[in-house]
């Protein structure tokens, strides 16, 4: 979809460049729009080509909780790198009643 949009912007740019007199606003818009879309296409392609190495525990968490919701391995890697892993002992409270949460808590087992 982004490729089609960028192609349309390039076509618009060529059209507006061929007009006499040239209109500057549509030309600038087409250049900016094409540039932004090209950058986003580059980001998407880079993300898709990147490989992610996971530990066995990470693979289990990914497949059980994230993959089923369409999260890519690269997105999971970003989330996991920001996560704080906490091991809680049996009987220990994770959240107190009426406590306002500042973070998302994911209980993976237990």
Short mmCIF file of C-alpha atoms in Angstrom, two decimals, residues 22-60:
data_model
loop_
_atom_site.label_atom_id
_atom_site.label_comp_id
_atom_site.label_asym_id
_atom_site.label_seq_id
_atom_site.Cartn_x
_atom_site.Cartn_y
_atom_site.Cartn_z
CA UNK A 22 4.88 25.20 -12.16
CA UNK A 23 2.91 25.15 -8.93
CA UNK A 24 5.27 24.93 -5.99
CA UNK A 25 2.86 23.70 -3.29
CA UNK A 26 1.89 20.39 -4.98
CA UNK A 27 5.53 19.77 -5.91
CA UNK A 28 6.70 20.26 -2.32
CA UNK A 29 3.84 18.11 -1.03
CA UNK A 30 4.71 15.29 -3.44
CA UNK A 31 8.39 15.40 -2.52
CA UNK A 32 7.66 15.31 1.23
CA UNK A 33 4.99 12.60 0.88
CA UNK A 34 7.28 10.46 -1.30
CA UNK A 35 10.16 10.93 1.11
CA UNK A 36 8.12 9.94 4.17
CA UNK A 37 6.66 6.90 2.45
CA UNK A 38 10.07 5.84 1.14
CA UNK A 39 11.52 6.07 4.65
CA UNK A 40 8.65 4.02 6.11
CA UNK A 41 9.07 1.41 3.36
CA UNK A 42 12.77 1.21 4.25
CA UNK A 43 11.91 0.74 7.96
CA UNK A 44 9.41 -2.01 7.20
CA UNK A 45 11.81 -3.86 4.90
CA UNK A 46 14.64 -3.59 7.43
CA UNK A 47 12.39 -4.91 10.20
CA UNK A 48 11.26 -7.86 8.09
CA UNK A 49 14.82 -8.83 7.13
CA UNK A 50 16.16 -8.73 10.66
CA UNK A 51 16.61 -12.01 12.47
CA UNK A 52 15.69 -12.51 16.08
CA UNK A 53 17.36 -15.09 18.26
CA UNK A 54 15.33 -16.19 21.25
CA UNK A 55 16.03 -18.39 24.20
CA UNK A 56 13.75 -21.36 24.79
CA UNK A 57 11.90 -19.41 27.52
CA UNK A 58 11.43 -16.42 25.19
CA UNK A 59 10.10 -18.70 22.44
CA UNK A 60 7.55 -20.18 24.83
#
